[in-house]
XYZ file of C-alpha atoms in Angstrom:
768
model
C -158.788 17.213 -6.643
C -155.331 17.550 -8.167
C -153.780 17.834 -4.690
C -155.480 14.689 -3.399
C -154.493 12.703 -6.462
C -150.951 14.105 -6.247
C -150.617 12.843 -2.669
C -152.148 9.478 -3.531
C -149.873 9.122 -6.559
C -146.792 9.606 -4.405
C -148.118 7.204 -1.766
C -148.954 4.471 -4.291
C -145.570 4.924 -5.981
C -143.764 4.670 -2.641
C -145.954 1.965 -1.039
C -146.275 -0.135 -4.169
C -145.865 -3.422 -2.302
C -149.003 -2.611 -0.324
C -151.134 -1.378 -3.236
C -150.257 -4.183 -5.678
C -151.143 -7.082 -3.322
C -154.431 -5.379 -2.422
C -155.347 -5.193 -6.112
C -154.272 -8.815 -6.623
C -156.523 -9.998 -3.776
C -159.440 -7.913 -5.095
C -158.965 -9.268 -8.618
C -158.831 -12.886 -7.456
C -161.818 -12.438 -5.146
C -164.012 -10.938 -7.884
C -162.817 -13.504 -10.405
C -163.611 -16.394 -8.073
C -167.062 -15.040 -7.209
C -167.844 -14.400 -10.885
C -166.861 -17.932 -11.905
C -168.881 -19.533 -9.097
C -172.029 -17.391 -9.305
C -172.291 -16.872 -13.071
C -175.701 -17.714 -14.544
C -176.812 -17.796 -18.232
C -177.555 -14.381 -19.670
C -180.836 -13.280 -21.181
C -181.843 -12.378 -24.739
C -184.946 -10.593 -23.423
C -185.523 -7.337 -25.336
C -189.051 -6.903 -23.992
C -190.450 -3.545 -22.924
C -193.399 -2.677 -20.723
C -196.615 -1.223 -22.117
C -195.948 -1.858 -25.797
C -199.024 -1.673 -28.057
C -198.453 -5.324 -28.970
C -198.991 -6.226 -25.302
C -202.684 -5.407 -25.782
C -203.001 -8.338 -28.171
C -201.494 -10.618 -25.523
C -204.184 -9.517 -23.052
C -206.924 -10.412 -25.548
C -205.198 -13.736 -26.289
C -205.057 -14.629 -22.601
C -208.728 -13.696 -22.274
C -210.069 -15.810 -25.133
C -207.200 -18.193 -26.017
C -205.603 -19.087 -22.651
C -201.884 -19.797 -22.913
C -201.546 -18.638 -26.528
C -199.607 -15.484 -25.598
C -196.717 -17.507 -24.139
C -195.225 -17.966 -27.612
C -194.819 -14.188 -27.996
C -192.845 -13.641 -24.825
C -189.129 -13.119 -25.299
C -188.227 -15.790 -22.742
C -190.504 -18.390 -24.378
C -188.930 -21.518 -25.849
C -190.131 -22.048 -29.414
C -189.000 -24.315 -32.200
C -190.021 -24.774 -35.818
C -188.491 -27.251 -38.241
C -188.504 -25.963 -41.822
C -188.448 -28.858 -44.270
C -187.660 -28.722 -47.994
C -187.989 -31.523 -50.535
C -184.977 -32.598 -52.607
C -184.611 -30.735 -55.900
C -187.119 -31.959 -58.477
C -189.303 -33.655 -55.842
C -192.281 -32.636 -53.701
C -192.970 -33.269 -50.044
C -196.227 -34.954 -51.081
C -194.237 -37.795 -52.664
C -194.758 -40.966 -50.599
C -191.056 -41.357 -49.815
C -190.879 -37.835 -48.384
C -194.154 -38.214 -46.454
C -192.692 -41.326 -44.805
C -189.466 -39.452 -43.989
C -191.450 -36.663 -42.314
C -193.429 -39.232 -40.288
C -190.160 -40.830 -39.172
C -188.827 -37.399 -38.227
C -191.955 -36.639 -36.181
C -191.557 -39.953 -34.348
C -187.935 -39.168 -33.475
C -188.837 -35.641 -32.325
C -191.579 -37.040 -30.082
C -189.019 -39.291 -28.395
C -186.912 -36.313 -27.252
C -187.150 -35.697 -23.519
C -187.610 -31.953 -24.054
C -190.736 -32.265 -26.241
C -194.265 -32.223 -24.774
C -195.964 -35.630 -25.004
C -199.538 -34.370 -24.565
C -199.530 -32.313 -27.771
C -199.337 -34.550 -30.847
C -197.354 -33.240 -33.823
C -199.174 -33.514 -37.151
C -197.494 -34.216 -40.474
C -197.805 -30.931 -42.445
C -198.623 -32.851 -45.648
C -201.426 -34.770 -43.919
C -202.692 -31.585 -42.328
C -202.776 -29.794 -45.691
C -204.659 -32.729 -47.191
C -207.265 -32.664 -44.429
C -207.755 -28.955 -45.068
C -208.581 -29.776 -48.680
C -205.542 -27.941 -50.001
C -203.864 -30.683 -52.059
C -205.882 -29.966 -55.195
C -205.077 -28.238 -58.470
C -206.596 -24.938 -57.371
C -206.569 -24.730 -53.555
C -209.121 -22.470 -51.840
C -207.282 -19.288 -50.866
C -209.610 -18.619 -47.921
C -208.878 -22.031 -46.367
C -205.310 -22.789 -47.368
C -203.480 -19.604 -46.422
C -202.784 -21.111 -43.004
C -201.642 -24.489 -44.342
C -198.203 -25.625 -43.043
C -197.329 -26.689 -46.622
C -196.610 -24.124 -49.344
C -199.626 -25.158 -51.426
C -200.163 -21.580 -52.666
C -196.659 -21.203 -54.113
C -197.155 -20.600 -57.842
C -193.695 -21.769 -58.975
C -192.793 -24.706 -56.677
C -195.845 -25.726 -54.619
C -195.707 -28.501 -51.999
C -191.925 -28.289 -51.649
C -191.553 -26.532 -48.272
C -193.321 -27.224 -44.973
C -193.130 -26.047 -41.366
C -193.360 -28.247 -38.303
C -194.081 -26.463 -35.004
C -192.843 -28.410 -31.990
C -194.003 -27.845 -28.366
C -190.934 -27.904 -26.102
C -191.212 -28.396 -22.355
C -188.292 -26.134 -21.407
C -189.694 -23.277 -19.313
C -187.425 -20.362 -20.283
C -184.828 -19.494 -22.888
C -182.165 -19.260 -20.192
C -182.861 -22.896 -19.270
C -181.832 -24.176 -22.724
C -178.534 -26.046 -22.555
C -176.063 -26.718 -25.340
C -177.085 -30.382 -25.122
C -180.768 -29.440 -25.627
C -179.890 -27.353 -28.656
C -177.701 -30.060 -30.155
C -180.347 -32.757 -29.575
C -183.085 -30.656 -31.189
C -180.932 -30.129 -34.278
C -179.373 -33.594 -34.606
C -182.729 -35.412 -34.328
C -183.311 -34.475 -37.977
C -179.963 -35.784 -39.225
C -181.450 -39.030 -40.536
C -183.975 -37.066 -42.610
C -181.138 -34.942 -43.971
C -179.134 -38.045 -44.851
C -182.148 -39.289 -46.818
C -182.357 -36.163 -48.959
C -184.583 -33.696 -47.084
C -183.370 -30.250 -46.103
C -184.303 -29.731 -42.444
C -183.355 -26.541 -40.630
C -184.405 -25.369 -37.186
C -185.636 -21.910 -36.192
C -186.989 -20.474 -32.957
C -185.361 -19.797 -29.608
C -184.418 -23.485 -29.167
C -181.836 -23.009 -31.949
C -180.525 -19.607 -30.864
C -177.054 -19.701 -29.358
C -176.026 -17.211 -26.688
C -173.109 -15.419 -28.257
C -170.264 -14.434 -25.952
C -167.100 -12.595 -26.971
C -164.760 -15.075 -28.623
C -161.679 -13.389 -27.201
C -160.119 -12.910 -30.654
C -161.335 -9.331 -30.913
C -159.852 -8.380 -27.556
C -156.510 -9.962 -28.466
C -156.355 -8.156 -31.820
C -157.268 -4.851 -30.166
C -154.597 -5.311 -27.519
C -151.971 -6.270 -30.105
C -152.616 -3.092 -32.097
C -152.677 -1.089 -28.854
C -149.261 -2.488 -27.935
C -147.720 -1.358 -31.226
C -149.314 2.086 -30.936
C -148.024 2.541 -27.385
C -144.521 1.531 -28.396
C -144.631 4.393 -30.884
C -146.220 6.771 -28.360
C -143.711 6.022 -25.564
C -140.678 5.248 -27.709
C -139.984 2.315 -25.382
C -141.044 -1.304 -24.959
C -141.595 -1.908 -21.221
C -143.892 1.118 -20.778
C -146.095 -0.206 -23.570
C -147.061 -3.264 -21.528
C -148.174 -1.363 -18.416
C -151.514 -0.130 -19.880
C -152.152 -3.665 -21.184
C -151.777 -5.005 -17.639
C -154.197 -2.450 -16.201
C -156.651 -3.161 -19.037
C -156.645 -6.909 -18.326
C -157.131 -6.372 -14.603
C -159.786 -3.656 -15.032
C -161.793 -5.605 -17.608
C -161.456 -8.847 -15.677
C -162.738 -7.221 -12.485
C -165.630 -5.501 -14.295
C -166.681 -8.656 -16.155
C -166.516 -10.712 -12.960
C -168.758 -8.195 -11.197
C -171.267 -8.434 -14.065
C -171.182 -12.243 -13.761
C -171.890 -11.928 -10.039
C -174.892 -9.780 -10.967
C -176.309 -12.570 -13.151
C -176.878 -14.628 -9.985
C -179.273 -11.959 -8.709
C -180.989 -10.610 -11.824
C -181.273 -11.450 -15.528
C -178.610 -9.587 -17.477
C -178.817 -9.110 -21.290
C -176.259 -11.198 -23.159
C -174.893 -8.238 -25.137
C -173.767 -6.589 -21.865
C -170.474 -8.473 -21.939
C -169.750 -7.323 -25.512
C -170.300 -3.733 -24.462
C -168.258 -4.070 -21.278
C -165.393 -5.645 -23.249
C -165.378 -2.828 -25.803
C -165.513 -0.096 -23.176
C -163.267 -1.746 -20.592
C -160.335 -2.516 -22.861
C -160.384 0.759 -24.749
C -160.798 3.058 -21.735
C -158.361 1.165 -19.494
C -155.620 1.398 -22.106
C -156.422 5.007 -22.975
C -156.457 6.258 -19.393
C -153.245 4.453 -18.545
C -151.709 5.869 -21.710
C -152.539 9.449 -20.670
C -151.060 9.056 -17.194
C -147.878 7.281 -18.312
C -147.352 9.912 -21.025
C -147.678 12.711 -18.475
C -145.341 10.848 -16.110
C -142.757 10.708 -18.874
C -143.057 14.473 -19.382
C -142.757 15.185 -15.663
C -139.621 13.031 -15.268
C -137.728 15.701 -17.199
C -138.700 18.556 -14.855
C -139.337 17.030 -11.405
C -136.752 16.268 -8.718
C -137.562 12.561 -8.430
C -139.598 9.807 -10.098
C -141.889 9.789 -7.046
C -142.615 13.483 -7.480
C -143.178 12.965 -11.223
C -145.687 10.200 -10.446
C -147.532 12.480 -8.033
C -147.716 15.386 -10.493
C -148.742 13.077 -13.363
C -151.593 11.688 -11.314
C -152.559 15.137 -10.056
C -152.840 16.569 -13.580
C -153.526 13.766 -16.084
C -155.239 11.755 -13.337
C -157.687 14.602 -12.713
C -158.495 14.690 -16.408
C -158.979 10.892 -16.342
C -161.465 11.156 -13.467
C -163.599 13.757 -15.229
C -163.289 12.066 -18.603
C -164.398 8.825 -16.993
C -167.303 10.615 -15.317
C -168.593 11.778 -18.713
C -168.589 8.170 -19.950
C -170.272 6.926 -16.762
C -172.905 9.694 -16.986
C -173.575 8.852 -20.640
C -173.910 5.118 -19.963
C -175.661 5.427 -16.624
C -178.085 7.851 -18.259
C -179.419 4.951 -20.319
C -181.413 3.957 -17.232
C -183.460 7.122 -17.732
C -184.688 5.794 -21.082
C -186.958 3.400 -19.203
C -186.017 0.304 -21.201
C -184.823 -2.485 -18.916
C -182.370 -4.277 -21.196
C -180.720 -0.968 -22.134
C -180.462 -0.034 -18.468
C -178.486 -3.190 -17.723
C -176.308 -2.792 -20.801
C -175.572 0.807 -19.861
C -174.783 -0.130 -16.278
C -172.476 -2.900 -17.505
C -170.569 -0.393 -19.631
C -170.512 2.097 -16.739
C -169.023 -0.572 -14.444
C -166.289 -1.221 -17.024
C -165.622 2.540 -17.291
C -165.476 2.889 -13.501
C -162.894 0.100 -13.230
C -160.906 1.718 -16.042
C -160.696 4.904 -13.959
C -159.917 3.005 -10.741
C -157.066 1.010 -12.247
C -155.620 4.127 -13.878
C -155.497 6.237 -10.700
C -154.781 3.525 -8.102
C -153.001 0.606 -9.755
C -151.043 2.558 -12.371
C -148.776 4.612 -10.020
C -147.969 1.453 -8.064
C -146.961 -0.388 -11.244
C -144.817 2.565 -12.302
C -143.107 2.471 -8.903
C -142.558 -1.284 -9.112
C -140.953 -1.133 -12.554
C -138.903 1.931 -11.611
C -136.032 2.975 -13.890
C -136.776 0.204 -16.382
C -140.134 1.716 -17.425
C -138.863 3.558 -20.506
C -136.321 0.938 -21.549
C -135.255 -0.307 -23.984
C -135.825 2.762 -26.115
C -136.839 2.704 -29.759
C -134.357 5.176 -31.327
C -136.369 6.304 -34.345
C -139.408 7.112 -32.199
C -137.753 8.283 -28.992
C -135.906 11.150 -30.671
C -139.262 12.817 -31.526
C -140.282 13.058 -27.863
C -143.164 15.508 -27.331
C -142.161 15.886 -23.673
C -139.375 18.157 -24.942
C -140.782 21.660 -25.535
C -137.879 22.508 -27.862
C -138.674 19.606 -30.167
C -140.812 20.535 -33.194
C -143.126 17.564 -33.583
C -145.567 16.768 -36.363
C -148.295 17.814 -33.941
C -146.666 21.224 -33.612
C -146.439 21.630 -37.376
C -150.086 20.696 -37.851
C -151.195 23.035 -35.043
C -149.313 25.915 -36.680
C -151.040 25.120 -39.954
C -154.427 25.334 -38.211
C -153.392 28.588 -36.536
C -152.518 30.150 -39.915
C -155.845 29.346 -41.605
C -158.406 28.426 -38.921
C -161.420 29.387 -41.066
C -160.253 27.111 -43.895
C -159.608 24.079 -41.646
C -162.930 24.676 -39.895
C -164.819 24.812 -43.199
C -163.161 21.695 -44.626
C -163.890 19.636 -41.515
C -167.565 20.678 -41.547
C -167.883 19.811 -45.266
C -166.346 16.338 -44.793
C -168.623 15.564 -41.852
C -171.652 16.887 -43.717
C -171.014 14.693 -46.759
C -170.592 11.600 -44.602
C -173.792 12.436 -42.701
C -176.003 12.502 -45.833
C -176.836 8.730 -45.925
C -178.178 8.960 -42.358
C -181.422 10.366 -43.809
C -182.278 6.820 -44.966
C -181.711 5.209 -41.546
C -183.817 2.072 -40.926
C -183.953 0.234 -37.623
C -184.862 -3.263 -36.506
C -184.145 -5.798 -33.808
C -181.596 -8.506 -34.614
C -183.763 -11.200 -36.168
C -183.248 -14.432 -38.044
C -182.442 -12.517 -41.229
C -179.433 -10.828 -39.628
C -177.747 -14.026 -38.431
C -174.750 -15.580 -40.218
C -175.751 -17.488 -43.366
C -174.064 -20.594 -41.946
C -176.426 -20.851 -38.946
C -179.409 -23.208 -39.030
C -181.749 -20.386 -37.960
C -180.738 -18.250 -40.933
C -180.990 -21.236 -43.297
C -184.498 -21.909 -41.973
C -185.387 -18.266 -42.632
C -184.137 -18.492 -46.226
C -185.909 -21.815 -46.937
C -189.176 -20.485 -45.501
C -188.805 -17.328 -47.616
C -188.245 -19.440 -50.718
C -191.315 -21.555 -50.048
C -193.829 -19.206 -48.424
C -192.526 -15.713 -49.241
C -190.519 -13.240 -47.174
C -193.545 -12.085 -45.199
C -194.081 -15.563 -43.743
C -191.177 -14.849 -41.394
C -193.011 -11.890 -39.871
C -196.674 -12.873 -39.608
C -198.955 -10.361 -37.872
C -201.252 -12.031 -35.389
C -204.482 -10.045 -35.156
C -206.555 -10.908 -32.079
C -210.137 -9.622 -31.873
C -212.175 -9.082 -28.712
C -215.882 -9.509 -29.562
C -217.204 -9.839 -26.015
C -219.022 -6.475 -26.209
C -220.279 -7.008 -29.766
C -223.808 -8.301 -30.304
C -223.673 -12.056 -31.108
C -225.298 -11.524 -34.484
C -222.672 -8.935 -35.450
C -219.559 -10.881 -34.465
C -219.044 -12.780 -37.697
C -219.674 -9.693 -39.915
C -217.259 -7.688 -37.698
C -214.429 -10.202 -38.131
C -215.051 -10.492 -41.872
C -215.014 -6.705 -42.202
C -211.688 -6.586 -40.361
C -210.231 -9.278 -42.596
C -211.406 -7.452 -45.715
C -209.919 -4.198 -44.410
C -206.552 -5.817 -43.710
C -206.399 -7.534 -47.095
C -206.988 -4.197 -48.806
C -203.769 -2.651 -47.504
C -200.888 -2.257 -49.913
C -198.082 -4.604 -48.901
C -200.379 -7.263 -47.410
C -199.997 -10.664 -49.104
C -203.011 -12.379 -47.559
C -205.000 -12.842 -44.342
C -205.925 -16.286 -43.049
C -209.441 -17.418 -42.271
C -210.544 -16.320 -38.758
C -210.243 -18.841 -35.941
C -212.964 -18.367 -33.315
C -212.376 -18.976 -29.612
C -214.335 -21.608 -27.688
C -216.482 -18.941 -26.021
C -217.266 -17.368 -29.393
C -216.273 -13.951 -28.074
C -212.795 -13.861 -29.583
C -211.185 -14.424 -32.948
C -207.653 -14.789 -34.256
C -206.339 -14.060 -37.773
C -202.860 -14.256 -39.254
C -202.021 -11.399 -41.604
C -199.027 -12.190 -43.795
C -197.204 -9.153 -45.248
C -195.273 -9.209 -48.495
C -191.995 -8.123 -46.881
C -189.965 -9.288 -43.877
C -190.333 -8.221 -40.229
C -187.550 -5.630 -40.312
C -188.724 -3.954 -43.515
C -190.023 -0.424 -42.967
C -192.991 -1.016 -45.297
C -194.106 -3.869 -43.055
C -193.775 -1.742 -39.943
C -195.846 0.983 -41.609
C -198.431 -1.691 -42.344
C -198.704 -2.390 -38.589
C -199.452 1.278 -37.899
C -202.059 1.450 -40.655
C -203.794 -1.687 -39.410
C -203.977 -0.312 -35.881
C -205.286 3.052 -37.061
C -208.289 1.341 -38.647
C -209.644 0.203 -35.279
C -211.609 3.377 -34.493
C -213.483 3.275 -37.814
C -214.382 -0.395 -37.403
C -215.464 0.214 -33.806
C -217.958 2.817 -35.044
C -219.393 0.300 -37.502
C -219.409 -2.553 -34.963
C -219.738 -1.042 -31.443
C -217.748 -2.852 -28.780
C -215.251 -4.386 -31.211
C -211.562 -4.144 -30.226
C -208.434 -5.829 -31.523
C -204.703 -5.938 -31.041
C -201.756 -6.892 -33.240
C -198.754 -8.870 -32.057
C -196.086 -11.101 -33.572
C -192.450 -10.509 -34.485
C -193.161 -7.654 -36.888
C -195.498 -5.824 -34.516
C -193.069 -6.148 -31.618
C -190.163 -4.912 -33.784
C -192.214 -1.901 -34.885
C -193.184 -1.099 -31.289
C -189.610 -1.354 -30.040
C -188.380 0.912 -32.858
C -190.999 3.522 -32.023
C -190.215 3.507 -28.297
C -186.453 3.744 -28.768
C -186.636 6.479 -31.397
C -188.932 8.517 -29.150
C -186.333 8.339 -26.362
C -183.379 9.671 -28.369
C -184.056 13.403 -27.972
C -184.774 13.375 -24.194
C -181.806 11.088 -23.612
C -179.485 13.288 -25.641
C -180.740 16.353 -23.762
C -180.166 14.654 -20.407
C -176.658 13.432 -21.180
C -175.561 16.591 -22.982
C -176.919 18.771 -20.174
C -175.127 16.822 -17.443
C -171.879 16.686 -19.428
C -172.159 20.414 -20.269
C -172.265 21.263 -16.562
C -169.332 18.947 -15.900
C -167.259 20.512 -18.690
C -168.002 24.009 -17.413
C -166.441 22.886 -14.120
C -163.418 21.453 -15.939
C -162.748 24.319 -18.378
C -164.339 27.240 -16.482
C -165.706 28.422 -19.807
C -169.078 28.643 -21.558
C -168.043 28.476 -25.201
C -165.614 25.551 -24.978
C -168.248 23.107 -23.614
C -170.778 24.488 -26.112
C -168.498 23.948 -29.113
C -167.605 20.507 -27.749
C -171.282 19.515 -27.793
C -171.942 20.998 -31.252
C -168.902 19.235 -32.658
C -170.224 15.997 -31.240
C -173.526 16.437 -33.093
C -171.611 16.714 -36.366
C -169.468 13.644 -35.711
C -172.539 11.698 -34.579
C -174.446 12.499 -37.769
C -171.426 11.495 -39.867
C -171.087 8.236 -37.893
C -174.716 7.316 -38.533
C -174.247 8.123 -42.206
C -171.173 5.912 -42.537
C -172.850 3.038 -40.673
C -175.977 3.239 -42.833
C -173.823 3.312 -45.956
C -171.881 0.166 -45.035
C -174.335 -2.041 -43.122
C -177.724 -0.975 -44.428
C -176.952 -0.102 -48.033
C -174.053 -2.545 -48.449
C -171.729 0.062 -50.008
C -168.168 -0.920 -50.924
C -169.159 -4.597 -50.653
C -167.729 -4.870 -47.145
C -170.642 -7.041 -46.002
C -172.522 -9.639 -48.002
C -175.884 -9.236 -46.297
C -177.073 -5.612 -45.759
C -179.748 -5.221 -43.080
C -181.391 -2.494 -40.964
C -179.381 -1.237 -38.004
C -180.274 -2.708 -34.624
C -182.966 -0.616 -32.913
C -181.013 0.279 -29.797
C -177.863 1.287 -31.699
C -178.709 5.037 -31.980
C -179.162 5.577 -28.244
C -176.252 3.332 -27.257
C -174.006 4.932 -29.867
C -174.927 8.426 -28.716
C -174.143 7.533 -25.118
C -170.850 5.816 -25.839
C -169.425 8.172 -28.438
C -170.484 11.240 -26.446
C -168.594 9.977 -23.426
C -165.510 9.151 -25.488
C -165.683 12.441 -27.395
C -165.646 14.359 -24.154
C -162.641 12.260 -23.093
C -160.599 13.612 -25.994
C -161.963 17.104 -25.417
C -160.788 16.951 -21.811
C -157.373 15.454 -22.536
C -156.477 17.769 -25.400
C -158.105 21.033 -24.378
C -157.220 20.915 -20.658
C -153.558 21.079 -21.681
C -154.365 24.080 -23.892
C -156.170 25.739 -20.972
C -153.237 24.924 -18.718
C -150.895 26.765 -21.097
C -153.339 29.708 -21.360
C -153.694 29.964 -17.558
C -149.905 30.019 -17.251
C -149.654 33.115 -19.450
C -149.551 32.147 -23.135
C -151.747 33.788 -25.776
C -154.782 31.794 -27.026
C -153.023 30.898 -30.278
C -149.747 29.933 -28.556
C -151.661 27.983 -25.915
C -153.443 26.008 -28.609
C -150.163 25.183 -30.392
C -148.350 24.265 -27.187
C -151.254 22.165 -25.900
C -151.476 20.466 -29.309
C -147.742 19.749 -29.195
C -148.062 17.980 -25.849
C -151.409 16.298 -26.390
C -151.752 15.454 -30.092
C -149.611 12.313 -30.119
C -151.214 10.843 -27.014
C -154.766 11.677 -28.156
C -154.053 10.276 -31.619
C -152.562 7.146 -30.051
C -155.561 6.775 -27.748
C -157.949 7.184 -30.674
C -156.104 4.595 -32.772
C -156.261 2.183 -29.837
C -160.004 2.798 -29.466
C -160.531 2.305 -33.198
C -158.549 -0.946 -33.223
C -160.356 -2.323 -30.164
C -163.814 -1.411 -31.447
C -163.022 -2.267 -35.051
C -161.795 -5.732 -34.110
C -165.352 -6.621 -33.030
C -166.295 -6.602 -36.711
C -164.646 -10.043 -36.761
C -167.248 -11.444 -34.328
C -169.984 -13.652 -35.794
C -172.759 -11.812 -33.948
C -174.260 -9.207 -36.340
C -175.029 -6.783 -33.506
C -171.420 -6.883 -32.330
C -170.230 -6.280 -35.910
C -172.436 -3.213 -36.329
C -171.579 -1.803 -32.921
C -167.879 -2.355 -33.469
C -167.896 -0.532 -36.796
C -170.111 2.312 -35.583
C -168.003 2.919 -32.473
C -164.762 2.763 -34.466
C -166.161 5.212 -37.040
C -167.438 7.480 -34.271
C -164.047 7.651 -32.579
C -162.234 8.147 -35.895
C -164.425 11.053 -36.968
C -164.709 12.699 -33.581
C -161.072 12.402 -32.519
C -159.292 13.191 -35.782
C -161.703 15.656 -37.374
C -163.695 17.275 -34.568
C -161.277 17.292 -31.608
C -158.012 17.676 -33.550
C -159.137 20.033 -36.344
C -162.527 21.619 -35.760
C -162.134 22.490 -32.046
C -158.560 23.910 -32.337
C -159.746 26.004 -35.314
C -162.589 27.410 -33.229
C -160.264 28.135 -30.291
C -158.030 30.227 -32.545
C -161.001 32.054 -34.082
C -162.597 32.765 -30.689
C -159.336 33.904 -29.082
C -159.684 34.947 -25.426
C -163.463 34.662 -25.682
C -163.048 30.888 -25.736
C -162.059 31.027 -22.054
C -164.650 33.604 -20.996
C -166.991 32.893 -18.110
C -169.365 35.326 -16.350
C -167.870 36.628 -13.125
C -170.893 35.606 -11.043
C -170.688 32.048 -12.383
C -166.937 31.917 -11.782
C -167.522 32.856 -8.128
C -170.085 30.145 -7.405
C -168.409 27.289 -9.280
C -166.186 25.013 -7.171
C -162.532 25.132 -8.228
C -161.662 21.538 -9.133
C -158.231 22.600 -10.453
C -157.771 20.128 -13.300
C -154.778 22.079 -14.600
C -152.958 21.634 -11.261
C -152.492 25.247 -10.122
C -152.919 24.342 -6.437
C -150.617 21.396 -6.935
C -147.864 23.746 -8.173
C -148.399 25.955 -5.126
C -148.121 22.907 -2.865
C -144.849 21.927 -4.528
C -143.431 25.379 -3.823
C -144.069 24.994 -0.078
C -141.030 23.333 1.507
C -143.124 22.163 4.486
C -145.400 20.188 2.262
C -142.502 18.494 0.554
C -140.866 17.525 3.852
C -144.119 16.195 5.321
C -144.726 14.043 2.281
C -141.388 12.244 2.542
C -140.606 9.171 4.596
C -139.232 9.997 8.075
C -135.457 9.788 8.329
C -134.137 6.623 9.969
C -133.196 6.970 13.635
C -129.841 5.836 15.068
């Protein structure tokens, strides 16, 4: 591979005015197609064969059309109304305001005309609930908080039937109209907030995070290169690579529904990898300029060595992200593929566009120089850099540095034992959004559990008619007896009498682990009730049940996914390093950094430590698998970039300890710079308003910080010194059957020594 990349690097450097226009045409073509074909993205986190789907089947059987509200693409809307302080919604003035609001809502073109909307106060009155001591069995389902012991009759809910078919069909105008229709009621003293999918905005990257990440990257590269012009080259490749990848994803939205978070992920991966890969190649080019005969030759060697490492580092990221399709969860498959596309374009721009840009800029690449930085150039083997000093320190006491790094990672990993997961719900949205305000008002009026009602649907078709009512009552009594259950509403029978529906309201919210445990307990009781009432079956759905099901599915996929990705990457690293122990220690080090990353994320976002966030919440359910895939790929990047240089020095005759120090000298600054760039790019997403983007940004930044600076730059070098020559051992039989991919460029050096090859690679001399 190194030979092919070497030849391409020289060609692209020499024929830059062919390569650059080709990339420009490709970029403009993809950008134009993406802009023309882009369709709205989906917020569908549904999964096939969830236990909650059983309830939908029973609903469709006995309550036709009722299951539509529980589909992720369904358009729902609920106005949550609160009386002015010191007043009640039952006051005549407020009843009139609600009637006026209902009239205005009915006039909206997106509201169904055939389904009249009832005033929640009137409805509660008709149910007989507006008395001093309302009947608990009848009034639990009232849309007015009549059962509130401190401030009854102050909060109400108003469910509105919208005619919009799918979530993706909601326009900004629809959302604005649905919210603004209640402005008159607000002006007259009522608090009216809107929840449901009609009020959910599709968050897209604001662009601020990318700009901040690139700004930090620019400063870091100025320090890494000791020059200004060279610092802009990776930024250019990052913009082009990310733009092309994002445009391709937008083209895909015209064919299939793509999850909205895909663009966040692609932005994170695309910017960070594009800059990092370009950084590695430009750094190697700078080193080769000092020893090669010409800039063209230096570009060829840089691409043949660092470019080979980029290809295999990129493959580990693509394997990790592409492997998400093996999890069997559709939205994660698309998110993983989106990230893999961004990683692929990062590799492509680094090995095809980069040498052409270097050739176009020519002698101005490393000008003007920054004197204070340039004099500490790691390309000079005689220069004793800070990296060299630190490597010598590790070499003197490898057991001590190994032990300290393990202790630090272990302490950070401890909070991970309390990990809680949940899907991003209303409670995780910014406190300024109307959906979050509606959640808080509903919690204040009806209790936290009202935001995560369990819908229990009973199939009584095979139960004797005389036993149907006792069966439903027994189920209700069983559910009410569970710890953590607030109350269960009176059963609603279907028209055919063979089905029933109950709402079980837990004490805690939908993302609370106690509530999710309650779902499992309620489902486990089915077999016992079926023995008592033969033929009885029931299912549980609703936000809480779906969240619990998704958590269970995703957690069950972590181990097989990790095994798949680690196994594939292990084989790939054996090819790169031609060693058994180096890939093994790389994987074990990753497990430590991963555990520490989870611990740090739990500490900050779930437990609210250090006061960095005002609203602690469970981590998003798909974060563990996504984080494993992303950080594993990036961790192997640093392993490849740092340790391949150490192997290169070992292959060329240095002792294991000297090879580690020399490889550290050449690679530490560039790996540290790459890690800082990654951290700044990922960390900048904490500034986004979307809570999922915040959590992902922090977790990825923490993962890179811990893995790059503790595992790859302390733990692994310590192990290499302790293992000595055994680090590079490989069974002879395995060495014979493995293809020689030559990442360290041995064949490339042989090619350079052949005069014929050099002559053939040059332009023909002019004739005449």
